[in-house]
CSV table of C-alpha atoms in Angstrom, one decimal:
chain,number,residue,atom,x,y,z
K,713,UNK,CA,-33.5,35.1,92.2
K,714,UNK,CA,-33.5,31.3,92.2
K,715,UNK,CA,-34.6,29.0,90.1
K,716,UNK,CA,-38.0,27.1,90.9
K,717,UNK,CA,-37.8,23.2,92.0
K,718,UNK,CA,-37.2,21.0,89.1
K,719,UNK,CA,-36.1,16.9,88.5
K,720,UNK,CA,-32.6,16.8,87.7
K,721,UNK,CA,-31.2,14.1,84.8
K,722,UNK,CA,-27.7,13.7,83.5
K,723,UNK,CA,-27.6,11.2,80.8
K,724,UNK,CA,-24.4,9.7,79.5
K,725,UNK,CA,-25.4,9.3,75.7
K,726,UNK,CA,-27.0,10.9,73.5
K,727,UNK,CA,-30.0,7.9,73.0
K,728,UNK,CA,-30.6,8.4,77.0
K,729,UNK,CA,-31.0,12.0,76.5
K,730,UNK,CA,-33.9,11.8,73.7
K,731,UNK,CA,-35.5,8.6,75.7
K,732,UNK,CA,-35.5,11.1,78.9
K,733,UNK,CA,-36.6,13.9,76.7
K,734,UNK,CA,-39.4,11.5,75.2
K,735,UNK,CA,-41.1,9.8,78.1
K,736,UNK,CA,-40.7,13.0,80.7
K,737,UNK,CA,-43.2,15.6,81.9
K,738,UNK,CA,-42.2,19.2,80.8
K,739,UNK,CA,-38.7,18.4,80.1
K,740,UNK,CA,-36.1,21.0,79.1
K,741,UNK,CA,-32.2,20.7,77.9
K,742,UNK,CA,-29.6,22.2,79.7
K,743,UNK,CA,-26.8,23.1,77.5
K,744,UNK,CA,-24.0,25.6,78.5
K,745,UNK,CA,-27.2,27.6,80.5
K,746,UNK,CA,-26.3,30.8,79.7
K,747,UNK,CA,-29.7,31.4,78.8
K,748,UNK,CA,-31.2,29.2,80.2
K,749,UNK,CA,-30.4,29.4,83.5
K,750,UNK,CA,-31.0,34.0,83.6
K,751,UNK,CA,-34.7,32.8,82.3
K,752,UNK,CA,-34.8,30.1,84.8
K,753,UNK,CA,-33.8,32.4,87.6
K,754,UNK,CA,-36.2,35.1,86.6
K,755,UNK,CA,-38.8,32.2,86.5
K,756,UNK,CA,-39.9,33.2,82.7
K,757,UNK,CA,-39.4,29.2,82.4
K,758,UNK,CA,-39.9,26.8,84.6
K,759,UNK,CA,-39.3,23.1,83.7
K,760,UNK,CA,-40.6,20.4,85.2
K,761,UNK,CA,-37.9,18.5,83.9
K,762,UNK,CA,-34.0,19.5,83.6
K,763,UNK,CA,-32.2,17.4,81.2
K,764,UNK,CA,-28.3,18.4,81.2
K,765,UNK,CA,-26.6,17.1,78.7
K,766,UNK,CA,-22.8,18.8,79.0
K,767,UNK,CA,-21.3,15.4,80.0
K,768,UNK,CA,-22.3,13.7,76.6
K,769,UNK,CA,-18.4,13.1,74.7
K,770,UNK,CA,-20.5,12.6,71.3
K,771,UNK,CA,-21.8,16.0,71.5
K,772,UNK,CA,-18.7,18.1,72.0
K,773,UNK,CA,-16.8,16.9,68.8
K,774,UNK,CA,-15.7,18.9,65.8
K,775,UNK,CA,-14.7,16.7,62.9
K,776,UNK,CA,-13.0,18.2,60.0
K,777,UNK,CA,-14.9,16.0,56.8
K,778,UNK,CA,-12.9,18.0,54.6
K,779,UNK,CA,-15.3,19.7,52.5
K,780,UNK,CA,-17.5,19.8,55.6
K,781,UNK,CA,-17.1,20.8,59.2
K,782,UNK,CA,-20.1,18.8,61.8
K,783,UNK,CA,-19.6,20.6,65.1
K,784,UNK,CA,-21.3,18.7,68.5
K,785,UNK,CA,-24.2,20.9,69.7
K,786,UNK,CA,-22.0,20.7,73.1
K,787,UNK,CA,-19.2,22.6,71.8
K,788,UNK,CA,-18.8,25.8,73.7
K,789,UNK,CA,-18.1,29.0,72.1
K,790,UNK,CA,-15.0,29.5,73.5
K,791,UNK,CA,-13.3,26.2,72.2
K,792,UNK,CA,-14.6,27.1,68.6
K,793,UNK,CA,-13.1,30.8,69.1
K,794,UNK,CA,-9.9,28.7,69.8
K,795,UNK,CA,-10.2,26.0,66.6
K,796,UNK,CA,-7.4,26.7,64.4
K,797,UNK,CA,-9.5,24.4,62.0
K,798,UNK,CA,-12.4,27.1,62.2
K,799,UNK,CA,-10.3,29.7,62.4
K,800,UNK,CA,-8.4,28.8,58.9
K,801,UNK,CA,-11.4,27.4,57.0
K,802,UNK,CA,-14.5,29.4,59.0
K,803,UNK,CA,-13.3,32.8,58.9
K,804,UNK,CA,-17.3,33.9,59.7
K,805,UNK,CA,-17.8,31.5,62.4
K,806,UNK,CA,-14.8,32.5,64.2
K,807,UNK,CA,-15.6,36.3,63.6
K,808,UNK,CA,-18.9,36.1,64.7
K,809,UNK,CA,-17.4,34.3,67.5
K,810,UNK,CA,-16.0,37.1,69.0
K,811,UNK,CA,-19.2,38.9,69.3
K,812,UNK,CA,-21.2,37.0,71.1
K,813,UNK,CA,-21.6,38.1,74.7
K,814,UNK,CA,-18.5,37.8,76.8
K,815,UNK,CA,-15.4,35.9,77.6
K,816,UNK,CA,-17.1,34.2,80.6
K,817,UNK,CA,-20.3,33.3,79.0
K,818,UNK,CA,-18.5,32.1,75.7
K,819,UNK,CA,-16.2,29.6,78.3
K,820,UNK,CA,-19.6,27.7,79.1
K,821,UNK,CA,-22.2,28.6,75.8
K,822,UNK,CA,-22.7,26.5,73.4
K,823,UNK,CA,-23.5,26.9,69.9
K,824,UNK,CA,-26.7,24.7,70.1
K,825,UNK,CA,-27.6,26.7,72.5
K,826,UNK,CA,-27.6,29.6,70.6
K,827,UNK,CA,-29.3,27.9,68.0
K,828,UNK,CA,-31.8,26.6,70.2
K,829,UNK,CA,-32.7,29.7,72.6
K,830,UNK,CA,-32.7,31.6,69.2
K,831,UNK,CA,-32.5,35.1,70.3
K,832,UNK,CA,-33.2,37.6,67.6
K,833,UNK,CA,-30.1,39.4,68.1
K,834,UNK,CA,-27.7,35.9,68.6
K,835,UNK,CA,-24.6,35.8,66.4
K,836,UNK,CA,-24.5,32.6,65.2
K,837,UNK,CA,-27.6,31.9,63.5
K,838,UNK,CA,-26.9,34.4,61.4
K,839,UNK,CA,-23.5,33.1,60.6
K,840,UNK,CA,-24.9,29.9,59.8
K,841,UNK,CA,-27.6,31.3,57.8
K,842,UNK,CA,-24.3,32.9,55.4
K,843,UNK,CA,-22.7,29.7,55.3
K,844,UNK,CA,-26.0,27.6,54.5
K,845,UNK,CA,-25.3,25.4,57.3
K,846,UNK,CA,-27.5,22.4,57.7
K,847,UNK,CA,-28.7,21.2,61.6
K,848,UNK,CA,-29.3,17.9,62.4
K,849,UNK,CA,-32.0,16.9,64.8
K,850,UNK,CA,-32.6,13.9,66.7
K,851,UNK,CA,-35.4,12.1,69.0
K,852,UNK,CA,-36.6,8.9,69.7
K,853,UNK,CA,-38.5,8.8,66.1
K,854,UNK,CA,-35.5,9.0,64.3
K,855,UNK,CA,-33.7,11.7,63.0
K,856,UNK,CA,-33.7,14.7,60.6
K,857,UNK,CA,-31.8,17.3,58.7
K,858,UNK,CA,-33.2,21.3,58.5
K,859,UNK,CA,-31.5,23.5,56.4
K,860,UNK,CA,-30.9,26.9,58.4
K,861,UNK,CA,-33.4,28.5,56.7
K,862,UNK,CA,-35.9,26.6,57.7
K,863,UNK,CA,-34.6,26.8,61.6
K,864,UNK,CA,-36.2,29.8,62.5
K,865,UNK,CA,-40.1,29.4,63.0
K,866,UNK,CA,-40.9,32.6,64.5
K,867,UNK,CA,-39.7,34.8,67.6
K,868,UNK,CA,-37.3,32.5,69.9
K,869,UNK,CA,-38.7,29.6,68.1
K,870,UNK,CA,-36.6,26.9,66.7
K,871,UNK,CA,-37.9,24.3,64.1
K,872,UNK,CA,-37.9,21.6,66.8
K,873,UNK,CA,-40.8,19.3,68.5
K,874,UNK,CA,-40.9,18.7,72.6
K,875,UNK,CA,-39.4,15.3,72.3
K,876,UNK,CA,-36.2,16.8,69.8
K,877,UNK,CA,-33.2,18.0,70.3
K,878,UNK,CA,-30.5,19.2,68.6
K,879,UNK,CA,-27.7,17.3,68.6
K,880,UNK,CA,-25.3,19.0,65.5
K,881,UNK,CA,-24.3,20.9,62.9
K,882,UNK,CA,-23.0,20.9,59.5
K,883,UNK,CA,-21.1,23.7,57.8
K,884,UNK,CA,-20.3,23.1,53.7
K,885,UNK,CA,-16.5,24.7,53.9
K,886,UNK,CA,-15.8,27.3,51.1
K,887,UNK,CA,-12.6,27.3,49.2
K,888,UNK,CA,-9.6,28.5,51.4
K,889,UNK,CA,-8.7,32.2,50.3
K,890,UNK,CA,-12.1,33.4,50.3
K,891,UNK,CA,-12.9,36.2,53.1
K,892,UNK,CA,-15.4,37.2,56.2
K,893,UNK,CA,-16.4,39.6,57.7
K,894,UNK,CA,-19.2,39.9,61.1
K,895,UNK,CA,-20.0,43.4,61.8
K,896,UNK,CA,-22.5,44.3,65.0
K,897,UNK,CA,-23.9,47.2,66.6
K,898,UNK,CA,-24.7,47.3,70.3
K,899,UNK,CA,-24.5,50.2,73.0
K,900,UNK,CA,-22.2,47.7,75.6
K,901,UNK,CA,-19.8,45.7,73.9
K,902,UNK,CA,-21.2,42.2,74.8
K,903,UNK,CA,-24.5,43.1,74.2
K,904,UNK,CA,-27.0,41.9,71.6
K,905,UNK,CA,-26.7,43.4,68.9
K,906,UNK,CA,-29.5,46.1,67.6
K,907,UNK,CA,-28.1,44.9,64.0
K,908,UNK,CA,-25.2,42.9,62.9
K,909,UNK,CA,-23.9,41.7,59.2
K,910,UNK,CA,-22.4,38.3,58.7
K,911,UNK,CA,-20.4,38.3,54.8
K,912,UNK,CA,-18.8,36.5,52.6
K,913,UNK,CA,-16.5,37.1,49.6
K,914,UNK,CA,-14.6,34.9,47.3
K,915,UNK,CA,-13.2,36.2,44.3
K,916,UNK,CA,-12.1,35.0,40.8
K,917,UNK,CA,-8.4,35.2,39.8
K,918,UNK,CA,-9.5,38.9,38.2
K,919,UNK,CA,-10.7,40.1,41.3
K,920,UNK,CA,-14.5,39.9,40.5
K,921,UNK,CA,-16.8,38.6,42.9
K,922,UNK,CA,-17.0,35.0,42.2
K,923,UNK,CA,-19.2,34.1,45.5
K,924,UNK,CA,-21.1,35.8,48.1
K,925,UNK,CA,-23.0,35.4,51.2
K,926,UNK,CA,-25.1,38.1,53.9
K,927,UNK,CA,-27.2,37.5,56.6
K,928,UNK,CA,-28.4,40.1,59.0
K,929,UNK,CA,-29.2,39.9,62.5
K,930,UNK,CA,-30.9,41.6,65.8
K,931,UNK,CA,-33.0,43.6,62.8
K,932,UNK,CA,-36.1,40.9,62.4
K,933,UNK,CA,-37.2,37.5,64.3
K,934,UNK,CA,-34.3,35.7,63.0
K,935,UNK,CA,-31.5,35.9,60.4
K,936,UNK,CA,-32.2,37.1,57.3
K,937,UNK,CA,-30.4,36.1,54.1
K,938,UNK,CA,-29.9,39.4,52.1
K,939,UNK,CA,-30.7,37.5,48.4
K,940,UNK,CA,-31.3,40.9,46.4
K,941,UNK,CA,-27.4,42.0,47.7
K,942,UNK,CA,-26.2,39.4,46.9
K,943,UNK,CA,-27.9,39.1,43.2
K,944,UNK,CA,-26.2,42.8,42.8
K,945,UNK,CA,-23.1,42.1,43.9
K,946,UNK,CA,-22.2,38.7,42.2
K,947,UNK,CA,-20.0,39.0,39.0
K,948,UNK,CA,-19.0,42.4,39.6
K,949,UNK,CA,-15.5,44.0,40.6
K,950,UNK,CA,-15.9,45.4,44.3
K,951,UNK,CA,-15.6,48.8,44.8
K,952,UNK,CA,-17.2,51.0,47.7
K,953,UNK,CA,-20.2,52.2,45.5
K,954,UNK,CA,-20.8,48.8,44.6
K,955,UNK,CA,-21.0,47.6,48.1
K,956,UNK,CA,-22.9,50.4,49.1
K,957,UNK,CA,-25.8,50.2,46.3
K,958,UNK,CA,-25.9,46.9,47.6
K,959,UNK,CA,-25.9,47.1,51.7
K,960,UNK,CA,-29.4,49.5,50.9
K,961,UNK,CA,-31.2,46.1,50.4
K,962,UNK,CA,-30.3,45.5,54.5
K,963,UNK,CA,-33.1,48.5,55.1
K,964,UNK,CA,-35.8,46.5,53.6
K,965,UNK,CA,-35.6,43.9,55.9
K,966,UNK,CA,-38.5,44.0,57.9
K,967,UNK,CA,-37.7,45.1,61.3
K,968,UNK,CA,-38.2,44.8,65.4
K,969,UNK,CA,-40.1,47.5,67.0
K,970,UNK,CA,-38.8,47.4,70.9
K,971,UNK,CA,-37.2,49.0,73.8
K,972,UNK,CA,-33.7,48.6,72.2
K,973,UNK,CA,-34.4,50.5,68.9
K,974,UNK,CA,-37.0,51.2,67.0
K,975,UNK,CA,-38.0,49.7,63.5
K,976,UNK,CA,-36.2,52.8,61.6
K,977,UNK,CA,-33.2,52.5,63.2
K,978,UNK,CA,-32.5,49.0,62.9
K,979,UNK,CA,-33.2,49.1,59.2
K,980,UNK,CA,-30.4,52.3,59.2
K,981,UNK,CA,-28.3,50.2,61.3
K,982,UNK,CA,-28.5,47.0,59.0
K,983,UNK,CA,-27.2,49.0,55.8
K,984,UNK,CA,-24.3,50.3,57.7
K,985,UNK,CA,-23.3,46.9,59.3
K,986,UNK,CA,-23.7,45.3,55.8
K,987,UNK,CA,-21.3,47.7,54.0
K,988,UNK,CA,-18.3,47.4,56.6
K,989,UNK,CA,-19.0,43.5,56.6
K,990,UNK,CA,-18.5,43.6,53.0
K,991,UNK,CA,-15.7,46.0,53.3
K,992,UNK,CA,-14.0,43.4,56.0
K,993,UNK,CA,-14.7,40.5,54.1
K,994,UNK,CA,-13.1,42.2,50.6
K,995,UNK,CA,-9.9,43.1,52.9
K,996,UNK,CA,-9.5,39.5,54.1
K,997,UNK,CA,-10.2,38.0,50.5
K,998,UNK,CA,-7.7,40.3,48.9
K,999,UNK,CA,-5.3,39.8,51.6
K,1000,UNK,CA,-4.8,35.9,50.6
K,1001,UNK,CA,-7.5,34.9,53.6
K,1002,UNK,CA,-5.7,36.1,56.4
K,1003,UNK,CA,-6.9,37.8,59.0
I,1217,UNK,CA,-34.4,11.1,88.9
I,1218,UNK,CA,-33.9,13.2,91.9
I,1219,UNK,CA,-34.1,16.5,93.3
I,1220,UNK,CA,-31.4,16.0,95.7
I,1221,UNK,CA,-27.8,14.7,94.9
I,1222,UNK,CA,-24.6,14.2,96.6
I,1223,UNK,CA,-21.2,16.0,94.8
I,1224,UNK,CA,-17.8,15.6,95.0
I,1225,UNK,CA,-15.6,18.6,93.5
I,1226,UNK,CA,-12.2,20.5,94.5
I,1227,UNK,CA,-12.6,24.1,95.7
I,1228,UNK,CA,-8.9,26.2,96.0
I,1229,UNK,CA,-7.5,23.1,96.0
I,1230,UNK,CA,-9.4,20.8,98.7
I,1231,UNK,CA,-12.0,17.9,97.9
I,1232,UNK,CA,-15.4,18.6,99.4
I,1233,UNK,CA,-18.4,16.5,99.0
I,1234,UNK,CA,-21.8,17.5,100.2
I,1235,UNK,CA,-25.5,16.7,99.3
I,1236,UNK,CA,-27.5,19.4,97.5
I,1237,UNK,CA,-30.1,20.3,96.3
I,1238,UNK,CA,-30.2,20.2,92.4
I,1239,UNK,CA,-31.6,23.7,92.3
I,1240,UNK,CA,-29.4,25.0,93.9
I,1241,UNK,CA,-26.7,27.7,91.9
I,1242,UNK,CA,-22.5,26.9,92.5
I,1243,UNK,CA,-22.9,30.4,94.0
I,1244,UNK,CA,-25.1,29.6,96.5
I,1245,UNK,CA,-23.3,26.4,97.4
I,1246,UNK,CA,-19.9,28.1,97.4
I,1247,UNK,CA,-21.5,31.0,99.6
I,1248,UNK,CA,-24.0,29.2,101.7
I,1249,UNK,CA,-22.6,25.3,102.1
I,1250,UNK,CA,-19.4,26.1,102.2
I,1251,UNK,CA,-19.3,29.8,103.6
I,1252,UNK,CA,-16.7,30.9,100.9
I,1253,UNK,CA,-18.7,34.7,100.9
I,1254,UNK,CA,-15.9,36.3,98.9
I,1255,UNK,CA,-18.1,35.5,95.9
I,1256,UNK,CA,-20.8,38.3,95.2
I,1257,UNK,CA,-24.4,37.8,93.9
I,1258,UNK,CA,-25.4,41.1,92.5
I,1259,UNK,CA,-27.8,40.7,89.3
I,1260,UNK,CA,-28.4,36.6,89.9
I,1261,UNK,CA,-28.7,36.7,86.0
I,1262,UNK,CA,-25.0,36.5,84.6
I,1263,UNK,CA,-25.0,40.1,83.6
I,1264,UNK,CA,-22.7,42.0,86.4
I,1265,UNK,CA,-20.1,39.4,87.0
I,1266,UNK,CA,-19.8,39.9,90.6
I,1267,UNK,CA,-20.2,36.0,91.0
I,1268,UNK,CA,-17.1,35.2,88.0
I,1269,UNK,CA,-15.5,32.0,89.4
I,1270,UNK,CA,-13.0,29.9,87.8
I,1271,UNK,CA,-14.3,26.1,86.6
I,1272,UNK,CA,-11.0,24.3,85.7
I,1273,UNK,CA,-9.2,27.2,84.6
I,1274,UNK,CA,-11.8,29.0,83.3
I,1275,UNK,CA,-14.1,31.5,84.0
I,1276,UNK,CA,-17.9,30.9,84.5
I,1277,UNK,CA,-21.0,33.0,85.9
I,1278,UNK,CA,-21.9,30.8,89.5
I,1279,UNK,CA,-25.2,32.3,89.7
I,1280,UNK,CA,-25.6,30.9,86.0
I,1281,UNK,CA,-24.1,27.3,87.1
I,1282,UNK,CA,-25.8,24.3,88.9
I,1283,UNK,CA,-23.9,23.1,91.9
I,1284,UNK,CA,-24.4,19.4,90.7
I,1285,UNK,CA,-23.2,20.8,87.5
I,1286,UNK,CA,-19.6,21.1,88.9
I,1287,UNK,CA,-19.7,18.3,90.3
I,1288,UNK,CA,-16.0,16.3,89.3
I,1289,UNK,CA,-14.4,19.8,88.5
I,1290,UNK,CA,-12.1,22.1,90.1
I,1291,UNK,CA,-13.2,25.4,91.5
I,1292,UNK,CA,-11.2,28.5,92.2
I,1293,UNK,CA,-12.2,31.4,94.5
I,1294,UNK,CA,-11.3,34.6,95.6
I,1295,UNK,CA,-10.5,32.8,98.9
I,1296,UNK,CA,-7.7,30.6,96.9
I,1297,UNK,CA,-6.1,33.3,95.9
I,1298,UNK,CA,-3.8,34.7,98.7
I,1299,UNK,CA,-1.1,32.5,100.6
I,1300,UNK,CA,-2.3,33.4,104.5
I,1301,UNK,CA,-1.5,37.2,104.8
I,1302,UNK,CA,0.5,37.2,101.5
I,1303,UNK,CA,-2.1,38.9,98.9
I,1304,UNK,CA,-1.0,37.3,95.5
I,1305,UNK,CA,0.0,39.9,93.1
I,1306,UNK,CA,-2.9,40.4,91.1
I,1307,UNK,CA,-4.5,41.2,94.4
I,1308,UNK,CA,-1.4,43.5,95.5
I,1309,UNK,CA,-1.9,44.9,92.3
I,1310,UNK,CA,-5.2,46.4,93.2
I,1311,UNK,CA,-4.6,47.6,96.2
I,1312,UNK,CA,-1.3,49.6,94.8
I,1313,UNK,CA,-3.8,51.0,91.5
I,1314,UNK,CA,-6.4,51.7,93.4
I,1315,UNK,CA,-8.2,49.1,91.4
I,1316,UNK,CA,-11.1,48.6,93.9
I,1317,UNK,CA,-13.4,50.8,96.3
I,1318,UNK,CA,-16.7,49.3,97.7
I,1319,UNK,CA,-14.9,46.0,96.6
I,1320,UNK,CA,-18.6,44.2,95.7
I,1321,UNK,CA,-17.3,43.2,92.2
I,1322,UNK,CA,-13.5,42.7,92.8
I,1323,UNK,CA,-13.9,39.1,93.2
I,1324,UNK,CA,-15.2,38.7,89.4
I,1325,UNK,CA,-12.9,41.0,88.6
I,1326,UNK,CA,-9.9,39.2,90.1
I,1327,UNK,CA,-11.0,35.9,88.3
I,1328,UNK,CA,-11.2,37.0,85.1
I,1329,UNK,CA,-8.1,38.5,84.9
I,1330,UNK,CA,-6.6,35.6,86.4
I,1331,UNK,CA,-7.7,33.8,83.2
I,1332,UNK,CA,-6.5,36.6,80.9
I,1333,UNK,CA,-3.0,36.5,82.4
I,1334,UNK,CA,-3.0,32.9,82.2
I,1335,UNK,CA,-3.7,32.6,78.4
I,1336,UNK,CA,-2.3,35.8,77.8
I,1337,UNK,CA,0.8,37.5,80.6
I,1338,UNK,CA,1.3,40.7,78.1
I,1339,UNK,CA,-2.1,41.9,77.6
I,1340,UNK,CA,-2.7,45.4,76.1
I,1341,UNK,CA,-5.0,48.1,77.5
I,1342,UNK,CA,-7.3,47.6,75.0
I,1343,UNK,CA,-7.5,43.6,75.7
I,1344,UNK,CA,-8.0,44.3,79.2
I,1345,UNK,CA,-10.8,46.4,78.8
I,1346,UNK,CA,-12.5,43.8,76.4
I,1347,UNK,CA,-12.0,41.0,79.0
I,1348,UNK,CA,-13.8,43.4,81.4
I,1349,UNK,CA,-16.6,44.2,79.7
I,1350,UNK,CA,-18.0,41.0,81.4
I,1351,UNK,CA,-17.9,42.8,84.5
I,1352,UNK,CA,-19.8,46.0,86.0
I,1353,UNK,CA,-17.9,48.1,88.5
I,1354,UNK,CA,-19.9,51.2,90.1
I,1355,UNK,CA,-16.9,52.7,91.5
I,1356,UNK,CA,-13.9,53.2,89.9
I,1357,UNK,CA,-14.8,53.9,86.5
I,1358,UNK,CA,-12.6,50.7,85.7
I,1359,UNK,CA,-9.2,52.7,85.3
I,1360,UNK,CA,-7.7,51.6,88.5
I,1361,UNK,CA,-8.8,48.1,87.7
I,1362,UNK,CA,-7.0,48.1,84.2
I,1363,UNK,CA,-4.5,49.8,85.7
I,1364,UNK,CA,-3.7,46.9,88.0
I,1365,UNK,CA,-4.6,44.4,86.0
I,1366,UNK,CA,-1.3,45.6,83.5
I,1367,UNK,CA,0.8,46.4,86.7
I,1368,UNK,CA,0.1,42.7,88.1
I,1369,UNK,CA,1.3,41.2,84.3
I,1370,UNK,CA,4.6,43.3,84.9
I,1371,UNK,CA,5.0,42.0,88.1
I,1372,UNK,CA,4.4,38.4,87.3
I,1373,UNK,CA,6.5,38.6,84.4
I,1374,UNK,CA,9.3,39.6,86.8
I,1375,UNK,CA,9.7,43.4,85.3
I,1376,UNK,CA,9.1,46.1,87.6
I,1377,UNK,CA,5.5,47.3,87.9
């Protein structure tokens, strides 16, 4: 399995990019390729145009804005799984980290990727989608913000137009101390997940739930923010039946149907996932925030 | 614009330069322009790991890599691995364990735990076995493999294996 002929373009910057990306015929960007490339091989796509963008600087930056964190769309998985920034003030991100696929495929993916290929199963959307991140999106028209909610426009379809590209991404940091917790299911460690819970948890000096955040994934098209669990659990102290009342609301998520699982057993999957999320998040909150 | 393009890169150490073509994957340029056949193409779709190489210190999929995309960087093989005759003791390792039988994935294997003892020379069993999960071995049911991945960590960290 090779990949079929295609016109090969490295820009420098990130203007040359979205010119290339504007003017040529069937043009695709090549990020870290790690999904890319498998669909490319298996001929599933073929691009007239390959547009690689790893050797653009001012897409592989992380910048710490304080109450923010912008990371490049370059930056590979791997180098966020080693960011002591992410580690200490994005407990989910670096959690879900871990999850997605494997060591070798994490040294060379990207999270804009992910974002972009937007696998149902993928890791970090769903991450994102728990810590409201924002995506910024440029072309030669200008540029624009999408919230993560809006990122998802059906299956493996990002909110982006054939002359955009995603070029980074803003997390809103919470309050150091809070916790996280990314929980997955797959037969194969490595694997997509068949369902997977992204939480959050801070808590108020008397140990109610001051904050909270859940996304699922691998269950529907794309992360799903689990509003009705989080409506339960706010304001209350934590306990298992708490958690557990509220993890049922993962099982009315509407669900895949496919060779992996069906429908059912997602749904099952997704309330189980969301409970020892919850319980992994509480265990980091109440243990100061680390992990 | 192009569909060919010349490279320059460092494979086990030497500089090479040669004109590709842009399609075509590091493992077929490592394989086929510079006969380095010690890395394996099983699944072509960075699932088995047979093709694991190491770009700058680092593992990577070569059937899921341009050549042109290494283009400036260093490459390690299997080939780099022994000095002439003298296996290096990762590779020592696997012979001793019995870490390998038809031998098609033991170059991926040998690369990423390469990479694991460099960023971490005192793994435990259970790290091992997550690193490996990134590569499919038909043979061995993997316990050799781990086995010598922890003996070779002894040995390089001077205790006896």
């Amino acid at each position: 399995m090779k990949p079929p002929p295609f016109s090969y373009h490295r820009p420098d910057s990130v203007d040359e990019a979205l010119g290339l990306l504007a003017t040529l015929d069937d043009p695709k960007i090549l990020a870290g390729g790690q999904s890319l490339m498998p669909m490319m091989n298996f001929r599933y796509v073929m691009p007239a145009n390959l547009i690689d963008i790893n050797r653009i600087d001012d897409l592989s930056r992380t910048e710490n804005g304080g109450e923010t964190l912008r990371i490049g769309a370059m930056v590979r998985q791997r180098d966020l799984e080693f960011s002591d920034l992410v580690k200490a003030r994005c407990p989910l991100l670096h959690a879900a980290l871990l999850n997605v696929g494997h060591v070798q495929t994490r040294n060379r993916g990207t999270i804009g990727g992910s974002l972009s290929h937007l696998d149902p199963a993928a890791e970090l959307p769903a991450a994102l989608m728990a810590l409201d991140a924002t995506l910024h999106v440029g072309s030669k028209r200008g540029t624009r913000d999408v919230a993560i909610t809006d990122w998802s426009m059906g299956y493996m379809t990002p909110n982006l137009e054939m002359d955009e590209m995603l070029t980074a991404i803003t997390i809103p940091l919470w309050p150091a101390g809070h916790g996280a917790g990314f929980v997955e299911f797959a037969r194969r460690h490595g694997d997509f997940a068949m369902a997977g819970t992204a939480a959050m948890l801070a808590l108020s000096p008397s140990g109610t739930i001051e904050r909270v955040a859940l996304a699922v994934t691998g269950v529907d098209i794309g992360p799903v923010r689990l509003h009705d669990a989080e409506a339960m659990l706010a304001g209350q102290t934590p306990s298992e039946a708490l958690f557990a009342d509220a993890a049922q609301t993962a099982g009315a998520v509407p669900g895949l149907d496919d060779v992996h699982a069906s429908k059912a057993y997602r749904r099952k999957l997704a309330i189980v996932m969301t409970k020892r999320a919850l319980a992994q998040a509480l265990a980091q909150a109440q243990g100061g925030g680390d992990d | 614009m192009t569909d060919r393009m010349t490279i320059s890169l460092t494979v086990n150490g030497d500089a090479v330069s040669r004109e590709v073509s842009v399609r075509m994957t590091l493992a077929d340029f490592l394989r086929h322009e510079l006969g380095l056949t010690g890395t394996h193409l099983g699944c072509e779709h960075g699932v088995c790991g047979a093709c694991t190489i190491l770009m700058n210190g680092r593992t990577a999929r070569s059937c899921l890599t341009l050549a042109v995309q290494a283009d400036g960087q260093s490459i390690d093989t299997v080939e780099g691995m022994a000095d002439g005759d003298d296996l290096s003791p990762l590779q020592q390792a696997f012979i001793d364990q019995h870490g390998l039988q038809c031998g098609f994935c033991t170059p991926g294997m040998l690369a990423t735990i390469t990479e694991l003892l460099n960023t971490n020379p005192d793994p435990t069993e259970h790290e091992v076995r997550e690193w490996l999960s990134g590569n499919a071995c038909r043979c061995t049911g993997y316990q050799g493999i781990v086995d010598a991945a922890l003996a070779a960590a002894k040995t390089l960290q001077g205790k006896v294996p």
